Short mmCIF file of N, CA and C in Angstrom, two decimals:
data_model
loop_
_atom_site.label_atom_id
_atom_site.label_comp_id
_atom_site.label_asym_id
_atom_site.label_seq_id
_atom_site.Cartn_x
_atom_site.Cartn_y
_atom_site.Cartn_z
N MET A 561 -11.44 -34.74 7.31
CA MET A 561 -11.88 -34.77 5.70
C MET A 561 -11.18 -36.15 4.90
N SER A 562 -12.25 -36.80 4.83
CA SER A 562 -11.92 -38.00 4.29
C SER A 562 -10.74 -38.08 3.08
N ALA A 563 -10.33 -39.30 2.91
CA ALA A 563 -9.35 -39.42 1.80
C ALA A 563 -9.75 -39.27 0.81
N ASP A 564 -10.95 -39.10 0.03
CA ASP A 564 -11.69 -39.48 -1.43
C ASP A 564 -12.43 -37.50 -1.66
N LYS A 565 -12.06 -36.95 -0.64
CA LYS A 565 -12.98 -35.53 -0.49
C LYS A 565 -11.07 -35.15 -0.18
N MET A 566 -9.99 -34.95 -0.31
CA MET A 566 -8.94 -34.07 -0.52
C MET A 566 -9.02 -33.90 -1.26
N THR A 567 -8.76 -32.00 -1.86
CA THR A 567 -9.52 -31.38 -2.99
C THR A 567 -7.59 -31.71 -3.78
N VAL A 568 -7.89 -30.73 -5.10
CA VAL A 568 -7.25 -31.38 -6.12
C VAL A 568 -7.03 -30.03 -6.94
N GLY A 569 -7.86 -29.31 -6.56
CA GLY A 569 -7.79 -27.99 -8.02
C GLY A 569 -8.48 -26.64 -6.82
N PHE A 570 -8.83 -25.72 -7.75
CA PHE A 570 -9.07 -24.49 -7.68
C PHE A 570 -9.43 -23.70 -8.26
N LYS A 571 -10.49 -22.99 -8.17
CA LYS A 571 -11.40 -22.12 -9.77
C LYS A 571 -12.71 -21.38 -9.40
N ASN A 572 -12.98 -20.85 -10.46
CA ASN A 572 -14.48 -19.98 -10.10
C ASN A 572 -14.18 -19.23 -8.89
N ILE A 573 -13.17 -17.48 -9.14
CA ILE A 573 -13.61 -17.30 -8.06
C ILE A 573 -14.72 -16.27 -8.35
N HIS A 574 -14.71 -16.13 -7.45
CA HIS A 574 -16.26 -15.27 -7.58
C HIS A 574 -16.70 -14.31 -6.15
N PHE A 575 -16.36 -12.48 -6.40
CA PHE A 575 -17.07 -11.66 -5.25
C PHE A 575 -18.60 -11.70 -5.27
N ALA A 576 -19.16 -10.95 -4.31
CA ALA A 576 -20.25 -10.40 -4.98
C ALA A 576 -20.15 -8.97 -3.50
N VAL A 577 -20.20 -7.46 -3.81
CA VAL A 577 -20.50 -6.69 -2.64
C VAL A 577 -21.38 -6.10 -1.42
N MET A 578 -20.84 -6.90 -0.39
CA MET A 578 -22.00 -6.36 0.39
C MET A 578 -22.99 -5.13 0.34
N GLN A 579 -24.24 -4.86 0.54
CA GLN A 579 -25.10 -4.34 0.43
C GLN A 579 -25.33 -3.87 1.69
N LYS A 580 -26.00 -4.36 2.57
CA LYS A 580 -26.63 -4.52 3.42
C LYS A 580 -26.11 -6.11 5.23
N ASP A 581 -25.77 -5.23 6.26
CA ASP A 581 -25.37 -6.47 6.89
C ASP A 581 -25.83 -5.85 8.79
N GLU A 582 -26.99 -6.31 8.97
CA GLU A 582 -28.34 -5.20 10.30
C GLU A 582 -27.85 -7.09 11.28
N ARG A 583 -27.42 -6.23 12.60
CA ARG A 583 -27.03 -6.90 13.38
C ARG A 583 -28.56 -7.15 13.96
N LYS A 584 -28.48 -8.75 14.66
CA LYS A 584 -29.85 -9.68 13.91
C LYS A 584 -31.11 -9.08 13.45
N GLY A 585 -29.89 -9.10 12.09
CA GLY A 585 -31.53 -8.82 11.12
C GLY A 585 -31.88 -9.57 9.43
N THR A 586 -31.30 -9.19 8.54
CA THR A 586 -31.04 -9.21 7.10
C THR A 586 -29.50 -8.69 7.01
N THR A 587 -28.69 -9.99 5.84
CA THR A 587 -27.55 -9.47 4.70
C THR A 587 -28.03 -9.53 3.71
N THR A 588 -27.55 -8.42 2.95
CA THR A 588 -28.15 -8.41 0.74
C THR A 588 -26.74 -8.69 0.47
N TYR A 589 -26.33 -8.59 -0.54
CA TYR A 589 -25.76 -8.05 -1.27
C TYR A 589 -25.69 -8.72 -2.77
N GLY A 590 -24.54 -8.12 -3.66
CA GLY A 590 -25.20 -7.65 -5.22
C GLY A 590 -25.29 -8.92 -6.05
N ILE A 591 -24.56 -9.13 -7.31
CA ILE A 591 -24.81 -10.12 -8.35
C ILE A 591 -23.77 -10.45 -7.40
N PRO A 592 -23.13 -11.99 -7.46
CA PRO A 592 -21.88 -12.89 -8.17
C PRO A 592 -21.18 -12.17 -9.12
N LYS A 593 -19.61 -11.91 -9.45
CA LYS A 593 -19.61 -11.41 -10.52
C LYS A 593 -17.85 -12.42 -10.35
N TYR A 594 -17.42 -12.27 -12.26
CA TYR A 594 -16.27 -13.00 -11.68
C TYR A 594 -14.36 -12.34 -11.37
N PHE A 595 -13.94 -12.88 -10.44
CA PHE A 595 -12.61 -11.75 -9.51
C PHE A 595 -11.21 -12.01 -10.56
N ALA A 596 -10.88 -13.63 -10.75
CA ALA A 596 -9.86 -13.68 -11.17
C ALA A 596 -9.25 -14.49 -11.75
N GLY A 597 -9.08 -15.52 -12.55
CA GLY A 597 -7.98 -16.56 -13.10
C GLY A 597 -7.87 -17.22 -11.34
N ALA A 598 -7.93 -18.27 -10.59
CA ALA A 598 -7.96 -18.77 -9.09
C ALA A 598 -6.23 -19.69 -9.85
N MET A 599 -5.43 -19.67 -8.66
CA MET A 599 -4.00 -19.91 -8.57
C MET A 599 -3.68 -20.95 -7.43
N GLN A 600 -4.24 -20.15 -5.83
CA GLN A 600 -3.38 -20.68 -5.01
C GLN A 600 -4.33 -20.20 -3.70
N ALA A 601 -4.79 -20.62 -3.31
CA ALA A 601 -5.13 -20.18 -1.73
C ALA A 601 -4.71 -20.79 -0.64
N THR A 602 -4.68 -20.01 0.07
CA THR A 602 -4.74 -20.39 1.84
C THR A 602 -6.05 -20.08 3.14
N LEU A 603 -6.45 -21.00 3.88
CA LEU A 603 -6.87 -20.34 4.96
C LEU A 603 -6.78 -20.61 6.24
N ASN A 604 -6.67 -18.68 7.19
CA ASN A 604 -6.07 -19.88 8.37
C ASN A 604 -7.15 -19.33 9.22
N PRO A 605 -7.94 -20.20 9.88
CA PRO A 605 -8.89 -19.72 10.82
C PRO A 605 -8.70 -18.79 12.48
N ASN A 606 -7.15 -18.91 12.09
CA ASN A 606 -6.36 -18.73 13.64
C ASN A 606 -7.29 -19.08 14.72
N ALA A 607 -7.24 -19.89 14.64
CA ALA A 607 -7.74 -21.08 15.76
C ALA A 607 -7.30 -20.92 17.33
N SER A 608 -7.05 -21.18 18.22
CA SER A 608 -6.13 -21.40 19.27
C SER A 608 -7.91 -21.65 19.97
N SER A 609 -6.26 -22.21 21.31
CA SER A 609 -6.96 -22.84 22.74
C SER A 609 -6.48 -22.16 24.11
N GLN A 610 -6.96 -22.64 24.76
CA GLN A 610 -6.45 -22.19 26.45
C GLN A 610 -6.75 -23.35 27.41
N THR A 611 -6.04 -23.76 28.76
CA THR A 611 -6.67 -24.86 28.93
C THR A 611 -6.36 -24.13 30.32
N VAL A 612 -7.63 -24.45 31.07
CA VAL A 612 -7.82 -23.64 32.33
C VAL A 612 -8.03 -25.42 33.54
N HIS A 613 -6.85 -24.28 34.58
CA HIS A 613 -5.81 -25.29 35.13
C HIS A 613 -6.58 -24.87 36.83
N VAL A 614 -6.82 -26.04 37.26
CA VAL A 614 -7.90 -25.86 39.55
C VAL A 614 -6.54 -27.11 39.52
N ASP A 615 -5.79 -26.32 40.67
CA ASP A 615 -5.04 -26.44 41.99
C ASP A 615 -4.05 -27.95 41.68
N ASP A 616 -4.02 -26.69 40.55
CA ASP A 616 -2.41 -27.45 39.19
C ASP A 616 -2.98 -28.29 38.75
N VAL A 617 -4.09 -28.81 38.56
CA VAL A 617 -4.54 -29.61 37.26
C VAL A 617 -5.74 -29.04 36.52
N PRO A 618 -5.39 -29.41 34.50
CA PRO A 618 -6.03 -29.10 33.90
C PRO A 618 -7.31 -29.40 34.56
N VAL A 619 -8.13 -29.16 33.92
CA VAL A 619 -9.62 -29.53 34.51
C VAL A 619 -10.27 -29.26 33.08
N ALA A 620 -10.42 -28.11 32.09
CA ALA A 620 -11.07 -27.91 31.10
C ALA A 620 -9.86 -27.06 29.64
N THR A 621 -10.76 -27.32 28.98
CA THR A 621 -10.13 -26.74 27.51
C THR A 621 -11.15 -25.81 27.00
N VAL A 622 -10.72 -24.66 26.58
CA VAL A 622 -11.75 -23.56 25.81
C VAL A 622 -11.20 -23.23 24.55
N THR A 623 -11.16 -23.05 23.39
CA THR A 623 -11.29 -22.92 22.34
C THR A 623 -11.98 -21.84 21.51
N SER A 624 -11.53 -21.46 20.21
CA SER A 624 -11.79 -20.35 19.47
C SER A 624 -11.35 -20.12 18.01
N THR A 625 -12.26 -19.36 17.09
CA THR A 625 -11.52 -19.15 16.22
C THR A 625 -11.74 -17.66 15.76
N GLY A 626 -11.39 -16.90 15.42
CA GLY A 626 -10.66 -15.69 14.85
C GLY A 626 -10.83 -15.52 13.89
N VAL A 627 -10.09 -14.24 13.52
CA VAL A 627 -10.09 -13.91 11.70
C VAL A 627 -9.92 -14.76 11.07
N LEU A 628 -10.79 -14.88 10.16
CA LEU A 628 -10.40 -16.09 9.09
C LEU A 628 -8.84 -14.90 7.74
N GLU A 629 -8.48 -15.95 8.08
CA GLU A 629 -7.24 -15.02 7.01
C GLU A 629 -7.57 -15.93 5.47
N MET A 630 -6.90 -15.16 4.77
CA MET A 630 -6.75 -15.65 3.12
C MET A 630 -5.75 -14.71 2.84
N GLU A 631 -4.66 -16.32 1.91
CA GLU A 631 -3.44 -15.66 1.08
C GLU A 631 -4.15 -15.79 0.14
N LEU A 632 -4.71 -15.23 -1.27
CA LEU A 632 -4.63 -15.56 -2.72
C LEU A 632 -4.25 -14.68 -3.52
N GLN A 633 -3.35 -16.34 -4.31
CA GLN A 633 -2.66 -15.79 -5.26
C GLN A 633 -3.67 -16.00 -6.87
N VAL A 634 -3.64 -14.90 -7.87
CA VAL A 634 -4.22 -14.44 -8.82
C VAL A 634 -3.68 -14.50 -9.94
N ASP A 635 -3.93 -14.28 -11.51
CA ASP A 635 -3.30 -14.36 -12.31
C ASP A 635 -3.63 -13.04 -12.96
N ALA A 636 -4.81 -12.31 -12.99
CA ALA A 636 -4.93 -10.98 -13.21
C ALA A 636 -6.44 -10.04 -13.04
N ILE A 637 -6.48 -9.52 -11.90
CA ILE A 637 -7.72 -9.29 -11.76
C ILE A 637 -8.21 -7.69 -12.98
N THR A 638 -9.36 -8.37 -12.90
CA THR A 638 -10.57 -7.49 -13.68
C THR A 638 -10.16 -5.84 -13.94
N LYS A 639 -9.76 -4.85 -14.30
CA LYS A 639 -10.20 -3.83 -13.93
C LYS A 639 -11.19 -3.13 -13.26
N GLU A 640 -12.60 -3.57 -13.50
CA GLU A 640 -14.23 -3.46 -13.45
C GLU A 640 -14.33 -3.60 -11.77
N ALA A 641 -13.52 -5.14 -11.51
CA ALA A 641 -13.30 -5.77 -10.15
C ALA A 641 -12.55 -5.21 -9.66
N ALA A 642 -11.37 -4.50 -9.92
CA ALA A 642 -10.65 -3.87 -8.91
C ALA A 642 -10.84 -2.48 -9.13
N ALA A 643 -11.52 -1.81 -9.44
CA ALA A 643 -12.45 -1.03 -9.05
C ALA A 643 -13.50 -0.89 -7.93
N GLU A 644 -14.04 -1.88 -7.94
CA GLU A 644 -15.28 -2.05 -7.01
C GLU A 644 -14.23 -2.24 -6.04
N LEU A 645 -13.72 -3.31 -6.10
CA LEU A 645 -12.83 -3.24 -4.92
C LEU A 645 -12.18 -2.44 -4.47
N PHE A 646 -11.34 -2.47 -4.60
CA PHE A 646 -10.61 -1.10 -4.07
C PHE A 646 -10.55 -0.25 -3.80
N GLY A 647 -11.57 0.37 -4.20
CA GLY A 647 -11.82 2.52 -4.40
C GLY A 647 -11.50 2.75 -6.28
N TYR A 648 -10.72 2.12 -6.69
CA TYR A 648 -10.43 3.21 -7.84
C TYR A 648 -11.58 3.32 -9.06
N ARG A 649 -10.94 3.77 -10.01
CA ARG A 649 -12.03 3.94 -10.60
C ARG A 649 -11.82 4.54 -11.96
N ILE A 650 -12.84 3.95 -13.28
CA ILE A 650 -11.88 3.94 -14.38
C ILE A 650 -12.63 4.74 -14.79
N ASP A 651 -11.82 5.99 -16.29
CA ASP A 651 -12.34 7.13 -16.44
C ASP A 651 -12.71 7.00 -18.11
N SER A 652 -13.10 6.91 -19.18
CA SER A 652 -14.04 7.32 -20.08
C SER A 652 -13.16 6.51 -21.45
N ASN A 653 -11.49 6.48 -21.47
CA ASN A 653 -10.88 5.79 -22.08
C ASN A 653 -10.74 5.00 -21.92
N GLY A 654 -11.68 4.35 -20.46
CA GLY A 654 -11.16 3.15 -20.29
C GLY A 654 -9.72 2.61 -19.07
N VAL A 655 -9.13 3.87 -18.29
CA VAL A 655 -7.88 4.31 -17.82
C VAL A 655 -8.45 3.98 -16.39
N LEU A 656 -7.74 2.55 -15.56
CA LEU A 656 -8.06 2.40 -14.63
C LEU A 656 -7.17 3.58 -13.56
N LEU A 657 -7.76 4.61 -12.74
CA LEU A 657 -7.00 5.32 -11.60
C LEU A 657 -6.77 4.74 -10.74
N GLU A 658 -6.21 4.64 -9.88
CA GLU A 658 -5.42 3.60 -8.91
C GLU A 658 -5.58 4.86 -6.94
N ALA A 659 -5.72 5.99 -7.74
CA ALA A 659 -5.77 6.77 -6.53
C ALA A 659 -6.95 6.58 -5.98
N THR A 660 -7.34 5.87 -4.31
CA THR A 660 -8.26 5.67 -3.60
C THR A 660 -9.20 6.61 -3.09
N LYS A 661 -10.02 6.54 -4.38
CA LYS A 661 -11.44 8.37 -3.70
C LYS A 661 -12.58 7.09 -3.00
N ASN A 662 -13.11 5.98 -2.94
CA ASN A 662 -13.72 5.21 -2.69
C ASN A 662 -13.17 4.70 -1.45
N LYS A 663 -13.95 4.55 -0.11
CA LYS A 663 -14.48 3.28 0.62
C LYS A 663 -14.06 2.21 0.02
N SER A 664 -13.65 0.93 0.51
CA SER A 664 -13.37 0.20 -0.01
C SER A 664 -14.82 -1.32 0.46
N PRO A 665 -15.04 -1.62 0.44
CA PRO A 665 -16.96 -1.75 0.76
C PRO A 665 -16.58 -3.82 0.86
N TYR A 666 -17.06 -4.10 2.54
CA TYR A 666 -17.36 -5.58 2.27
C TYR A 666 -17.36 -6.27 1.31
N ILE A 667 -16.99 -7.77 1.06
CA ILE A 667 -17.25 -8.39 0.44
C ILE A 667 -17.65 -10.41 0.48
N ALA A 668 -18.04 -10.51 -0.11
CA ALA A 668 -18.23 -12.65 0.22
C ALA A 668 -17.49 -12.42 -1.16
N LEU A 669 -16.85 -13.51 -0.54
CA LEU A 669 -15.70 -14.77 -1.80
C LEU A 669 -16.44 -15.92 -1.88
N GLY A 670 -16.60 -16.43 -3.02
CA GLY A 670 -16.64 -17.72 -3.29
C GLY A 670 -15.93 -18.50 -4.08
N PHE A 671 -15.76 -19.51 -4.05
CA PHE A 671 -14.74 -20.52 -4.91
C PHE A 671 -14.86 -22.24 -4.74
N GLU A 672 -14.55 -22.88 -5.98
CA GLU A 672 -14.66 -23.73 -5.95
C GLU A 672 -13.25 -24.48 -5.99
N SER A 673 -13.09 -26.09 -5.13
CA SER A 673 -12.48 -27.17 -5.58
C SER A 673 -13.12 -28.79 -5.51
N GLU A 674 -12.09 -28.62 -6.43
CA GLU A 674 -12.13 -30.14 -6.95
C GLU A 674 -12.15 -31.30 -6.38
N SER A 675 -11.90 -32.79 -5.29
CA SER A 675 -12.11 -33.46 -4.71
C SER A 675 -11.17 -34.94 -5.92
N ILE A 676 -10.69 -35.72 -4.91
CA ILE A 676 -10.36 -36.81 -5.82
C ILE A 676 -11.07 -38.39 -6.16
N ASP A 677 -12.30 -37.37 -5.97
CA ASP A 677 -13.38 -38.50 -6.33
C ASP A 677 -14.14 -38.09 -7.06
N GLY A 678 -13.96 -37.13 -7.44
CA GLY A 678 -15.23 -35.70 -8.21
C GLY A 678 -15.87 -35.11 -7.52
N GLY A 679 -15.50 -34.85 -7.12
CA GLY A 679 -16.54 -33.65 -6.36
C GLY A 679 -16.76 -31.97 -6.92
N LYS A 680 -17.38 -31.72 -6.03
CA LYS A 680 -16.80 -30.34 -6.21
C LYS A 680 -16.89 -29.98 -4.71
N LEU A 681 -16.19 -29.39 -3.82
CA LEU A 681 -16.14 -28.43 -2.63
C LEU A 681 -16.52 -26.65 -2.82
N MET A 682 -17.10 -26.45 -2.95
CA MET A 682 -18.00 -25.07 -2.75
C MET A 682 -17.89 -24.53 -2.04
N ASN A 683 -17.66 -22.90 -1.64
CA ASN A 683 -17.18 -22.06 -0.58
C ASN A 683 -17.57 -21.17 -0.76
N TRP A 684 -18.21 -20.57 0.59
CA TRP A 684 -18.46 -18.54 0.19
C TRP A 684 -17.66 -18.31 1.65
N MET A 685 -17.45 -17.94 1.50
CA MET A 685 -16.40 -16.95 2.79
C MET A 685 -18.02 -15.28 3.17
N TYR A 686 -18.35 -15.09 4.15
CA TYR A 686 -19.43 -14.11 3.94
C TYR A 686 -18.82 -12.73 4.29
N LYS A 687 -17.65 -12.09 4.69
CA LYS A 687 -18.00 -10.71 5.33
C LYS A 687 -16.22 -10.61 5.01
N GLY A 688 -15.68 -9.96 4.05
CA GLY A 688 -14.27 -9.39 4.35
C GLY A 688 -14.00 -8.79 3.83
N LYS A 689 -12.81 -8.05 3.28
CA LYS A 689 -11.84 -6.68 2.32
C LYS A 689 -10.72 -7.53 2.50
N LEU A 690 -10.65 -7.17 0.92
CA LEU A 690 -9.57 -7.74 0.25
C LEU A 690 -8.35 -6.32 0.64
N THR A 691 -6.68 -6.64 0.35
CA THR A 691 -6.22 -5.82 0.26
C THR A 691 -5.57 -5.69 -1.03
N VAL A 692 -5.11 -3.99 -1.27
CA VAL A 692 -4.70 -4.21 -2.75
C VAL A 692 -3.44 -4.70 -2.93
N PRO A 693 -3.70 -5.29 -4.37
CA PRO A 693 -3.04 -6.74 -4.75
C PRO A 693 -1.39 -6.48 -4.69
N SER A 694 -0.72 -6.80 -4.34
CA SER A 694 0.95 -7.29 -4.76
C SER A 694 1.35 -6.99 -6.07
N GLN A 695 2.27 -6.93 -6.85
CA GLN A 695 2.62 -7.43 -8.19
C GLN A 695 3.64 -7.23 -7.82
N GLU A 696 4.93 -7.82 -9.10
CA GLU A 696 6.62 -8.49 -9.37
C GLU A 696 6.69 -8.08 -10.76
N PHE A 697 7.97 -7.61 -11.11
CA PHE A 697 7.58 -7.76 -12.34
C PHE A 697 9.82 -7.57 -12.64
N GLN A 698 9.67 -8.31 -13.55
CA GLN A 698 11.04 -8.52 -13.54
C GLN A 698 11.72 -8.75 -15.52
N THR A 699 12.94 -8.11 -15.62
CA THR A 699 12.68 -8.01 -17.07
C THR A 699 12.76 -10.40 -17.28
N LYS A 700 12.69 -9.99 -19.07
CA LYS A 700 12.57 -11.36 -19.80
C LYS A 700 13.73 -11.83 -19.62
N GLY A 701 14.06 -12.99 -19.45
CA GLY A 701 15.88 -13.85 -19.88
C GLY A 701 15.75 -15.24 -20.61
N GLU A 702 17.04 -15.25 -20.68
CA GLU A 702 16.78 -16.05 -21.28
C GLU A 702 15.34 -17.35 -21.14
N SER A 703 15.14 -17.95 -19.86
CA SER A 703 14.03 -18.48 -19.41
C SER A 703 13.16 -17.56 -19.12
N VAL A 704 11.87 -17.77 -19.43
CA VAL A 704 10.29 -16.62 -18.96
C VAL A 704 10.00 -17.58 -17.58
N GLU A 705 9.85 -16.31 -16.47
CA GLU A 705 9.12 -16.37 -14.87
C GLU A 705 7.85 -15.83 -15.45
N ILE A 706 6.47 -17.01 -14.99
CA ILE A 706 5.45 -15.68 -15.28
C ILE A 706 5.12 -14.67 -13.94
N LYS A 707 4.66 -13.64 -13.84
CA LYS A 707 4.51 -12.91 -12.05
C LYS A 707 2.74 -13.02 -12.33
N ASN A 708 2.75 -13.59 -11.48
CA ASN A 708 1.51 -13.90 -10.79
C ASN A 708 0.63 -12.24 -9.50
N GLN A 709 -1.02 -12.51 -9.35
CA GLN A 709 -0.61 -11.13 -8.34
C GLN A 709 -1.46 -11.81 -6.60
N SER A 710 -1.11 -11.50 -5.65
CA SER A 710 -1.09 -11.06 -4.73
C SER A 710 -2.05 -11.04 -3.84
N VAL A 711 -3.04 -11.60 -3.12
CA VAL A 711 -3.45 -11.32 -2.57
C VAL A 711 -4.07 -11.29 -0.72
N THR A 712 -4.00 -10.55 -0.33
CA THR A 712 -5.13 -11.10 1.26
C THR A 712 -6.14 -10.22 1.52
N GLY A 713 -6.81 -11.64 2.43
CA GLY A 713 -7.88 -10.45 2.75
C GLY A 713 -8.60 -11.84 4.33
N GLN A 714 -8.98 -10.99 4.98
CA GLN A 714 -9.78 -10.91 6.51
C GLN A 714 -11.43 -10.99 6.12
N PHE A 715 -11.60 -11.82 7.01
CA PHE A 715 -12.76 -12.19 6.70
C PHE A 715 -13.71 -12.65 8.45
N VAL A 716 -14.36 -11.82 8.44
CA VAL A 716 -15.32 -12.18 10.02
C VAL A 716 -16.67 -12.44 10.21
N ASN A 717 -17.32 -11.97 10.70
CA ASN A 717 -18.37 -13.16 11.38
C ASN A 717 -19.63 -12.04 10.49
N ARG A 718 -20.88 -12.55 10.07
CA ARG A 718 -22.01 -11.51 10.15
C ARG A 718 -22.29 -11.23 11.03
N LEU A 719 -23.03 -9.68 11.30
CA LEU A 719 -23.87 -8.64 12.47
C LEU A 719 -25.15 -9.71 12.13
N SER A 720 -25.87 -9.90 11.14
CA SER A 720 -27.04 -10.74 11.49
C SER A 720 -27.50 -12.08 11.69
N ASP A 721 -26.21 -13.39 11.65
CA ASP A 721 -26.68 -14.46 12.22
C ASP A 721 -25.12 -14.61 13.03
N GLY A 722 -23.77 -14.81 12.47
CA GLY A 722 -22.77 -14.37 13.75
C GLY A 722 -22.63 -15.66 12.24
N GLU A 723 -22.63 -15.48 10.84
CA GLU A 723 -22.09 -16.85 10.12
C GLU A 723 -21.02 -16.32 9.52
N LYS A 724 -19.73 -17.05 9.36
CA LYS A 724 -18.33 -16.62 8.44
C LYS A 724 -18.27 -17.38 7.09
N LYS A 725 -18.46 -18.60 7.44
CA LYS A 725 -17.82 -19.34 6.25
C LYS A 725 -19.19 -20.69 5.69
N VAL A 726 -18.86 -20.94 4.89
CA VAL A 726 -19.80 -21.93 4.49
C VAL A 726 -19.23 -22.91 3.21
N SER A 727 -19.59 -24.43 3.44
CA SER A 727 -19.07 -25.19 1.98
C SER A 727 -19.85 -26.16 2.14
N VAL A 728 -19.84 -26.55 1.07
CA VAL A 728 -20.53 -27.98 0.73
C VAL A 728 -19.95 -28.80 -0.31
N HIS A 729 -20.01 -30.11 0.41
CA HIS A 729 -19.64 -31.19 -0.64
C HIS A 729 -20.59 -31.54 -1.76
N SER A 730 -20.63 -31.34 -3.21
CA SER A 730 -21.56 -31.94 -3.91
C SER A 730 -21.74 -33.72 -4.25
N ASN A 731 -21.03 -34.37 -3.58
CA ASN A 731 -21.45 -35.84 -3.11
C ASN A 731 -21.72 -36.55 -1.62
N ASP A 732 -21.80 -35.76 -1.06
CA ASP A 732 -21.92 -36.18 0.47
C ASP A 732 -23.68 -36.25 -0.21
N GLU A 733 -24.45 -37.20 1.13
CA GLU A 733 -25.63 -37.70 0.69
C GLU A 733 -26.56 -36.18 1.70
N GLY A 734 -27.43 -36.14 0.38
CA GLY A 734 -28.14 -35.62 1.09
C GLY A 734 -28.53 -34.26 0.67
N ILE A 735 -27.91 -33.67 -0.17
CA ILE A 735 -26.84 -32.54 -0.93
C ILE A 735 -28.18 -32.16 -1.76
N ASN A 736 -29.28 -31.20 -1.31
CA ASN A 736 -29.94 -30.74 -3.48
C ASN A 736 -28.92 -29.77 -4.06
N GLN A 737 -28.85 -30.70 -5.01
CA GLN A 737 -28.00 -30.45 -6.33
C GLN A 737 -28.39 -28.98 -6.60
N GLU A 738 -29.01 -28.98 -6.37
CA GLU A 738 -29.95 -27.52 -6.88
C GLU A 738 -28.89 -26.13 -6.33
N VAL A 739 -28.45 -26.59 -5.36
CA VAL A 739 -27.48 -25.60 -4.12
C VAL A 739 -26.20 -25.31 -5.02
N ILE A 740 -25.81 -26.59 -5.53
CA ILE A 740 -24.90 -26.86 -5.95
C ILE A 740 -24.92 -26.21 -7.35
N LEU A 741 -25.48 -26.55 -8.31
CA LEU A 741 -26.18 -25.43 -9.87
C LEU A 741 -25.41 -24.30 -9.70
N ASP A 742 -26.65 -23.69 -9.02
CA ASP A 742 -26.93 -21.80 -8.36
C ASP A 742 -25.94 -21.82 -7.38
N TRP A 743 -24.20 -22.22 -6.89
CA TRP A 743 -23.58 -21.95 -6.42
C TRP A 743 -24.23 -20.28 -6.65
N PHE A 744 -22.97 -19.83 -7.59
CA PHE A 744 -22.78 -18.84 -8.27
C PHE A 744 -23.74 -17.85 -8.68
N ASP A 745 -24.18 -18.14 -8.95
CA ASP A 745 -25.95 -17.05 -9.07
C ASP A 745 -26.22 -16.30 -8.41
N GLU A 746 -26.14 -16.42 -6.74
CA GLU A 746 -25.96 -15.78 -5.57
C GLU A 746 -25.50 -16.33 -4.44
N VAL A 747 -25.10 -14.91 -3.55
CA VAL A 747 -24.62 -15.81 -2.17
C VAL A 747 -25.51 -16.60 -1.66
N TYR A 748 -24.72 -17.43 -1.13
CA TYR A 748 -25.91 -19.00 -0.63
C TYR A 748 -26.79 -17.94 0.90
N VAL A 749 -27.73 -18.40 0.97
CA VAL A 749 -28.23 -17.99 2.19
C VAL A 749 -28.34 -19.20 2.96
N PRO A 750 -28.48 -19.24 4.27
CA PRO A 750 -28.26 -20.48 4.86
C PRO A 750 -29.79 -20.59 4.93
N ALA A 751 -29.90 -22.47 4.77
CA ALA A 751 -31.48 -22.85 4.90
C ALA A 751 -31.38 -23.01 6.86
N GLU A 752 -32.85 -23.57 6.93
CA GLU A 752 -33.14 -23.32 8.54
C GLU A 752 -32.31 -24.74 8.64
N VAL A 753 -31.66 -24.78 9.89
CA VAL A 753 -31.06 -26.06 10.90
C VAL A 753 -32.12 -26.62 11.12
N THR A 754 -32.19 -28.08 10.88
CA THR A 754 -33.40 -28.42 12.05
C THR A 754 -32.98 -29.82 12.65
N GLU A 755 -31.69 -30.04 12.74
CA GLU A 755 -31.55 -30.80 14.42
C GLU A 755 -29.69 -30.20 14.09
N PRO A 756 -29.03 -30.73 14.98
CA PRO A 756 -27.59 -30.25 15.14
C PRO A 756 -27.19 -31.47 14.66
N PRO A 757 -25.66 -31.00 14.39
CA PRO A 757 -25.13 -32.17 13.74
C PRO A 757 -24.08 -32.68 14.51
N THR A 758 -24.35 -34.34 14.41
CA THR A 758 -23.48 -34.79 15.06
C THR A 758 -22.15 -35.72 14.51
N VAL A 759 -21.40 -35.77 16.16
CA VAL A 759 -19.86 -35.43 15.99
C VAL A 759 -19.10 -37.33 15.66
#
């Protein structure tokens, strides 16, 4: 990433429940919904490499990526989002019942980050599950310390096409700006790849 594409912001976290993911078929999602106020995120692709030795000489290196792990700090998850994501329920009085009665679904998770050149870096991670958030509570003292919620997630490749994550920078050449404007209206569907990327 060039210096002018370095990120300086983090916002607009959305999720969409995965409805279907067929091997060598199609993947469909529900309508993206607001998740929570963004504070901080860390992505770890769990990349690894191994060198092959023949006759005591390194002759090849094999690289691979594993499960994409995410650590997410947010302000407060809406009860509607919690019910969908963690299998909770909401009663007729609007109270969140946190006994897990339903299986948590696979989701896509999208977010936006600003870069120092004024552009936007847009992301969708296609297939993952989030853990129930951890929370901290502390009595008020002479100075107030605000407590946030911490969520972790693991994202894997889709069965339909093997894709795991997509991203786009709004200031790159040849970008269809409609894609940027519509990023959170629905989970991005990759277009046909016409040529291999150049290194």
